[in-house]
Amino acid sequence: MTILLTGGTGYIASHTAVTLLEAGHQVVLFDNLCNSQRDVVARIEQITGKAPVFVEGDIRDTQLLRTTLDQHGCDSVIHFAGLKAVGESVAKPILYYANNVQGTISLLQAMEAAGTRTLVFSSSATVYGEPKYLPFDESHPTGATNPYGRTKLHIEEMLKDVCASDSSWRVSCLRYFNPVGAHPSGLIGEDPQGIPNNLMPFVAKVATGELEAIGIFGSDYPTADGTGVRDYIHVMDLAEGHLAGLRFLRDHTGWHAFNLGTGQGYSVLDLVAAFERACGKQLQRKMLPRRPGDIASSYANSAKAESELGWRGTRSLDDMCQSTWKWQSSK
Ligand code: NAD
Ligand code: WQD
């Protein structure tokens, strides 16, 4: 298969590209480089020994997408491109709707014109909003609590409508929990610009000495140690989840949603302790008030992905921290 990866040089897409190339597929990476670096392309080649095609462009450029799909004979698309910072989406909702929702409409128009009807979409557990029960299964009511999350929900709804209108479309919405970790080579990983919003990259930068102390947002949650609990999923498990999502679509038309998580929740303190084991030093921490908008706990029921995709996240929290540390410390 030849697969177009929008947002192809980004964090999750670059790891997925490695998995797809190693499984014998061709990949075309399409990215405007607003949150990634061009040298990722060479690093993917260094890992796999195979050169991915790279096209620099914006997904709102429908014509360029159409030409790219045609020129490379892409039979499916994995749509990673998007802006993802929750706080920024609250401050700049128009930017988020324009990039994420308008960008997806442009992609769908290009796919329709090119006759490519198979799509895996990077959705998020954020579409579940406040938990009515845990673990989250795919039937849990949706209701995002910020503009970023609402772009994901709008896109999911749009994709449902497209599938309902034409039975030749095949769409998997993969609802990621908390992706972390890096490729075991240490050559690719998550590289946020500025001060990271998310826990793992923040902890990693404290370990390298770039930041002084880990701020822990809330120690009075109704969890075992009072800190927030999340379902961290290794990015290489996630990458394999995309391959499984594509394989599933070979035999299934219509719209489908799958949770990609391990089903295991870890607290902020659990993650910090695992990172200390990985880097071999104690990390300074300070307790801070809760971060507005955060929920106490989030973790997946991933039974559907296991039974229908034949996929399960197997890598441990220690693997996630060790690979992040290898990536950060070798940069
Ligand atoms: P990332 O920022 O590393 O990757 C996104 C890529 O998309 C970047 O390379 C960026 O340059 C590119 N991009 C953004 N807008 C574009 C546009 N208009 N045209 C072309 N390229 C564009 O982020 P990531 O963590 O790899 O996330 C990938 C996808 O997964 C996103 O859609 C994100 O919302 C979703 N997701 C991420 C997480 C997470 O915690 N990392 C969790 C759930 C869902
Ligand atoms: C994890 C835990 C924090 C930073 C976000 C998005 C979500 C999804 C994944 C895309 C929480 C605590 C964090 C810090 C801390 N992205 N924390 N100190 O909030 O679960 O999810 O990323 O779809 O939409 O909201 O992830 O890594 O920010 O936080 O104590 O400096 O770590 O309170 O309990 P979150 P996170």
mmCIF file with all atom_site columns, N, CA and C in Angstrom, residues 191-223:
data_model
loop_
_atom_site.group_PDB
_atom_site.id
_atom_site.type_symbol
_atom_site.label_atom_id
_atom_site.label_alt_id
_atom_site.label_comp_id
_atom_site.label_asym_id
_atom_site.label_entity_id
_atom_site.label_seq_id
_atom_site.pdbx_PDB_ins_code
_atom_site.Cartn_x
_atom_site.Cartn_y
_atom_site.Cartn_z
_atom_site.occupancy
_atom_site.B_iso_or_equiv
_atom_site.pdbx_formal_charge
_atom_site.auth_seq_id
_atom_site.auth_comp_id
_atom_site.auth_asym_id
_atom_site.auth_atom_id
_atom_site.pdbx_PDB_model_num
ATOM 1  N N  . ASP A 1 191 ? 9.356  16.559 20.380 1.00 0.00 ? 191 ASP A N  1
ATOM 2  C CA . ASP A 1 191 ? 10.288 17.677 20.551 1.00 0.00 ? 191 ASP A CA 1
ATOM 3  C C  . ASP A 1 191 ? 9.535  19.002 20.616 1.00 0.00 ? 191 ASP A C  1
ATOM 4  N N  . PRO A 1 192 ? 8.761  19.219 21.693 1.00 0.00 ? 192 PRO A N  1
ATOM 5  C CA . PRO A 1 192 ? 7.955  20.440 21.731 1.00 0.00 ? 192 PRO A CA 1
ATOM 6  C C  . PRO A 1 192 ? 8.817  21.698 21.821 1.00 0.00 ? 192 PRO A C  1
ATOM 7  N N  . GLN A 1 193 ? 8.336  22.758 21.142 1.00 0.00 ? 193 GLN A N  1
ATOM 8  C CA . GLN A 1 193 ? 9.062  24.027 21.214 1.00 0.00 ? 193 GLN A CA 1
ATOM 9  C C  . GLN A 1 193 ? 8.646  24.754 22.496 1.00 0.00 ? 193 GLN A C  1
ATOM 10 N N  . GLY A 1 194 ? 9.594  25.411 23.145 1.00 0.00 ? 194 GLY A N  1
ATOM 11 C CA . GLY A 1 194 ? 9.287  26.193 24.352 1.00 0.00 ? 194 GLY A CA 1
ATOM 12 C C  . GLY A 1 194 ? 9.038  25.297 25.554 1.00 0.00 ? 194 GLY A C  1
ATOM 13 N N  . ILE A 1 195 ? 8.302  25.841 26.526 1.00 0.00 ? 195 ILE A N  1
ATOM 14 C CA . ILE A 1 195 ? 8.035  25.060 27.743 1.00 0.00 ? 195 ILE A CA 1
ATOM 15 C C  . ILE A 1 195 ? 6.901  24.083 27.461 1.00 0.00 ? 195 ILE A C  1
ATOM 16 N N  . PRO A 1 196 ? 7.142  22.780 27.682 1.00 0.00 ? 196 PRO A N  1
ATOM 17 C CA . PRO A 1 196 ? 6.114  21.790 27.319 1.00 0.00 ? 196 PRO A CA 1
ATOM 18 C C  . PRO A 1 196 ? 4.838  21.946 28.156 1.00 0.00 ? 196 PRO A C  1
ATOM 19 N N  . ASN A 1 197 ? 3.706  21.682 27.517 1.00 0.00 ? 197 ASN A N  1
ATOM 20 C CA . ASN A 1 197 ? 2.418  21.690 28.226 1.00 0.00 ? 197 ASN A CA 1
ATOM 21 C C  . ASN A 1 197 ? 2.168  20.352 28.906 1.00 0.00 ? 197 ASN A C  1
ATOM 22 N N  . ASN A 1 198 ? 2.734  19.308 28.324 1.00 0.00 ? 198 ASN A N  1
ATOM 23 C CA . ASN A 1 198 ? 2.389  17.950 28.767 1.00 0.00 ? 198 ASN A CA 1
ATOM 24 C C  . ASN A 1 198 ? 3.428  17.414 29.734 1.00 0.00 ? 198 ASN A C  1
ATOM 25 N N  . LEU A 1 199 ? 2.979  16.448 30.542 1.00 0.00 ? 199 LEU A N  1
ATOM 26 C CA . LEU A 1 199 ? 3.808  15.993 31.659 1.00 0.00 ? 199 LEU A CA 1
ATOM 27 C C  . LEU A 1 199 ? 5.136  15.356 31.218 1.00 0.00 ? 199 LEU A C  1
ATOM 28 N N  . MET A 1 200 ? 5.072  14.363 30.331 1.00 0.00 ? 200 MET A N  1
ATOM 29 C CA . MET A 1 200 ? 6.307  13.608 30.011 1.00 0.00 ? 200 MET A CA 1
ATOM 30 C C  . MET A 1 200 ? 7.404  14.508 29.452 1.00 0.00 ? 200 MET A C  1
ATOM 31 N N  . PRO A 1 201 ? 7.113  15.352 28.428 1.00 0.00 ? 201 PRO A N  1
ATOM 32 C CA . PRO A 1 201 ? 8.197  16.214 27.939 1.00 0.00 ? 201 PRO A CA 1
ATOM 33 C C  . PRO A 1 201 ? 8.697  17.199 28.992 1.00 0.00 ? 201 PRO A C  1
ATOM 34 N N  . PHE A 1 202 ? 7.824  17.603 29.897 1.00 0.00 ? 202 PHE A N  1
ATOM 35 C CA . PHE A 1 202 ? 8.253  18.511 30.970 1.00 0.00 ? 202 PHE A CA 1
ATOM 36 C C  . PHE A 1 202 ? 9.233  17.784 31.893 1.00 0.00 ? 202 PHE A C  1
ATOM 37 N N  . VAL A 1 203 ? 8.870  16.591 32.302 1.00 0.00 ? 203 VAL A N  1
ATOM 38 C CA . VAL A 1 203 ? 9.728  15.798 33.193 1.00 0.00 ? 203 VAL A CA 1
ATOM 39 C C  . VAL A 1 203 ? 11.083 15.560 32.514 1.00 0.00 ? 203 VAL A C  1
ATOM 40 N N  . ALA A 1 204 ? 11.033 15.262 31.209 1.00 0.00 ? 204 ALA A N  1
ATOM 41 C CA . ALA A 1 204 ? 12.288 14.989 30.480 1.00 0.00 ? 204 ALA A CA 1
ATOM 42 C C  . ALA A 1 204 ? 13.200 16.212 30.503 1.00 0.00 ? 204 ALA A C  1
ATOM 43 N N  . LYS A 1 205 ? 12.618 17.383 30.384 1.00 0.00 ? 205 LYS A N  1
ATOM 44 C CA . LYS A 1 205 ? 13.444 18.606 30.365 1.00 0.00 ? 205 LYS A CA 1
ATOM 45 C C  . LYS A 1 205 ? 13.971 18.951 31.759 1.00 0.00 ? 205 LYS A C  1
ATOM 46 N N  . VAL A 1 206 ? 13.295 18.498 32.795 1.00 0.00 ? 206 VAL A N  1
ATOM 47 C CA . VAL A 1 206 ? 13.855 18.652 34.143 1.00 0.00 ? 206 VAL A CA 1
ATOM 48 C C  . VAL A 1 206 ? 15.054 17.698 34.280 1.00 0.00 ? 206 VAL A C  1
ATOM 49 N N  . ALA A 1 207 ? 14.894 16.510 33.714 1.00 0.00 ? 207 ALA A N  1
ATOM 50 C CA . ALA A 1 207 ? 15.986 15.522 33.801 1.00 0.00 ? 207 ALA A CA 1
ATOM 51 C C  . ALA A 1 207 ? 17.235 15.989 33.051 1.00 0.00 ? 207 ALA A C  1
ATOM 52 N N  . THR A 1 208 ? 17.046 16.699 31.919 1.00 0.00 ? 208 THR A N  1
ATOM 53 C CA . THR A 1 208 ? 18.227 17.181 31.181 1.00 0.00 ? 208 THR A CA 1
ATOM 54 C C  . THR A 1 208 ? 18.790 18.461 31.792 1.00 0.00 ? 208 THR A C  1
ATOM 55 N N  . GLY A 1 209 ? 18.074 19.039 32.740 1.00 0.00 ? 209 GLY A N  1
ATOM 56 C CA . GLY A 1 209 ? 18.556 20.273 33.371 1.00 0.00 ? 209 GLY A CA 1
ATOM 57 C C  . GLY A 1 209 ? 18.064 21.538 32.681 1.00 0.00 ? 209 GLY A C  1
ATOM 58 N N  . GLU A 1 210 ? 17.254 21.378 31.606 1.00 0.00 ? 210 GLU A N  1
ATOM 59 C CA . GLU A 1 210 ? 16.735 22.568 30.911 1.00 0.00 ? 210 GLU A CA 1
ATOM 60 C C  . GLU A 1 210 ? 15.672 23.284 31.740 1.00 0.00 ? 210 GLU A C  1
ATOM 61 N N  . LEU A 1 211 ? 14.959 22.534 32.566 1.00 0.00 ? 211 LEU A N  1
ATOM 62 C CA . LEU A 1 211 ? 13.977 23.136 33.472 1.00 0.00 ? 211 LEU A CA 1
ATOM 63 C C  . LEU A 1 211 ? 14.333 22.693 34.884 1.00 0.00 ? 211 LEU A C  1
ATOM 64 N N  . GLU A 1 212 ? 13.897 23.518 35.858 1.00 0.00 ? 212 GLU A N  1
ATOM 65 C CA . GLU A 1 212 ? 14.399 23.303 37.213 1.00 0.00 ? 212 GLU A CA 1
ATOM 66 C C  . GLU A 1 212 ? 13.644 22.237 38.003 1.00 0.00 ? 212 GLU A C  1
ATOM 67 N N  . ALA A 1 213 ? 12.303 22.348 37.966 1.00 0.00 ? 213 ALA A N  1
ATOM 68 C CA . ALA A 1 213 ? 11.520 21.437 38.819 1.00 0.00 ? 213 ALA A CA 1
ATOM 69 C C  . ALA A 1 213 ? 10.211 21.081 38.135 1.00 0.00 ? 213 ALA A C  1
ATOM 70 N N  . ILE A 1 214 ? 9.722  19.893 38.416 1.00 0.00 ? 214 ILE A N  1
ATOM 71 C CA . ILE A 1 214 ? 8.431  19.451 37.868 1.00 0.00 ? 214 ILE A CA 1
ATOM 72 C C  . ILE A 1 214 ? 7.336  20.073 38.724 1.00 0.00 ? 214 ILE A C  1
ATOM 73 N N  . GLY A 1 215 ? 6.443  20.825 38.080 1.00 0.00 ? 215 GLY A N  1
ATOM 74 C CA . GLY A 1 215 ? 5.286  21.363 38.803 1.00 0.00 ? 215 GLY A CA 1
ATOM 75 C C  . GLY A 1 215 ? 4.183  20.325 38.746 1.00 0.00 ? 215 GLY A C  1
ATOM 76 N N  . ILE A 1 216 ? 3.721  19.881 39.903 1.00 0.00 ? 216 ILE A N  1
ATOM 77 C CA . ILE A 1 216 ? 2.675  18.847 39.926 1.00 0.00 ? 216 ILE A CA 1
ATOM 78 C C  . ILE A 1 216 ? 1.337  19.534 40.158 1.00 0.00 ? 216 ILE A C  1
ATOM 79 N N  . PHE A 1 217 ? 0.458  19.422 39.157 1.00 0.00 ? 217 PHE A N  1
ATOM 80 C CA . PHE A 1 217 ? -0.800 20.167 39.164 1.00 0.00 ? 217 PHE A CA 1
ATOM 81 C C  . PHE A 1 217 ? -1.860 19.433 39.983 1.00 0.00 ? 217 PHE A C  1
ATOM 82 N N  . GLY A 1 218 ? -1.835 19.619 41.295 1.00 0.00 ? 218 GLY A N  1
ATOM 83 C CA . GLY A 1 218 ? -2.900 19.073 42.141 1.00 0.00 ? 218 GLY A CA 1
ATOM 84 C C  . GLY A 1 218 ? -2.477 17.811 42.844 1.00 0.00 ? 218 GLY A C  1
ATOM 85 N N  . SER A 1 219 ? -2.637 17.817 44.186 1.00 0.00 ? 219 SER A N  1
ATOM 86 C CA . SER A 1 219 ? -2.311 16.613 44.961 1.00 0.00 ? 219 SER A CA 1
ATOM 87 C C  . SER A 1 219 ? -3.502 16.205 45.826 1.00 0.00 ? 219 SER A C  1
ATOM 88 N N  . ASP A 1 220 ? -4.687 16.761 45.485 1.00 0.00 ? 220 ASP A N  1
ATOM 89 C CA . ASP A 1 220 ? -5.886 16.477 46.277 1.00 0.00 ? 220 ASP A CA 1
ATOM 90 C C  . ASP A 1 220 ? -6.991 15.842 45.430 1.00 0.00 ? 220 ASP A C  1
ATOM 91 N N  . TYR A 1 221 ? -6.593 15.179 44.339 1.00 0.00 ? 221 TYR A N  1
ATOM 92 C CA . TYR A 1 221 ? -7.587 14.464 43.524 1.00 0.00 ? 221 TYR A CA 1
ATOM 93 C C  . TYR A 1 221 ? -8.009 13.169 44.226 1.00 0.00 ? 221 TYR A C  1
ATOM 94 N N  . PRO A 1 222 ? -9.215 12.686 43.955 1.00 0.00 ? 222 PRO A N  1
ATOM 95 C CA . PRO A 1 222 ? -9.640 11.410 44.550 1.00 0.00 ? 222 PRO A CA 1
ATOM 96 C C  . PRO A 1 222 ? -8.971 10.219 43.858 1.00 0.00 ? 222 PRO A C  1
ATOM 97 N N  . THR A 1 223 ? -7.640 10.163 43.939 1.00 0.00 ? 223 THR A N  1
ATOM 98 C CA . THR A 1 223 ? -6.855 9.064  43.352 1.00 0.00 ? 223 THR A CA 1
ATOM 99 C C  . THR A 1 223 ? -5.971 8.504  44.474 1.00 0.00 ? 223 THR A C  1
#
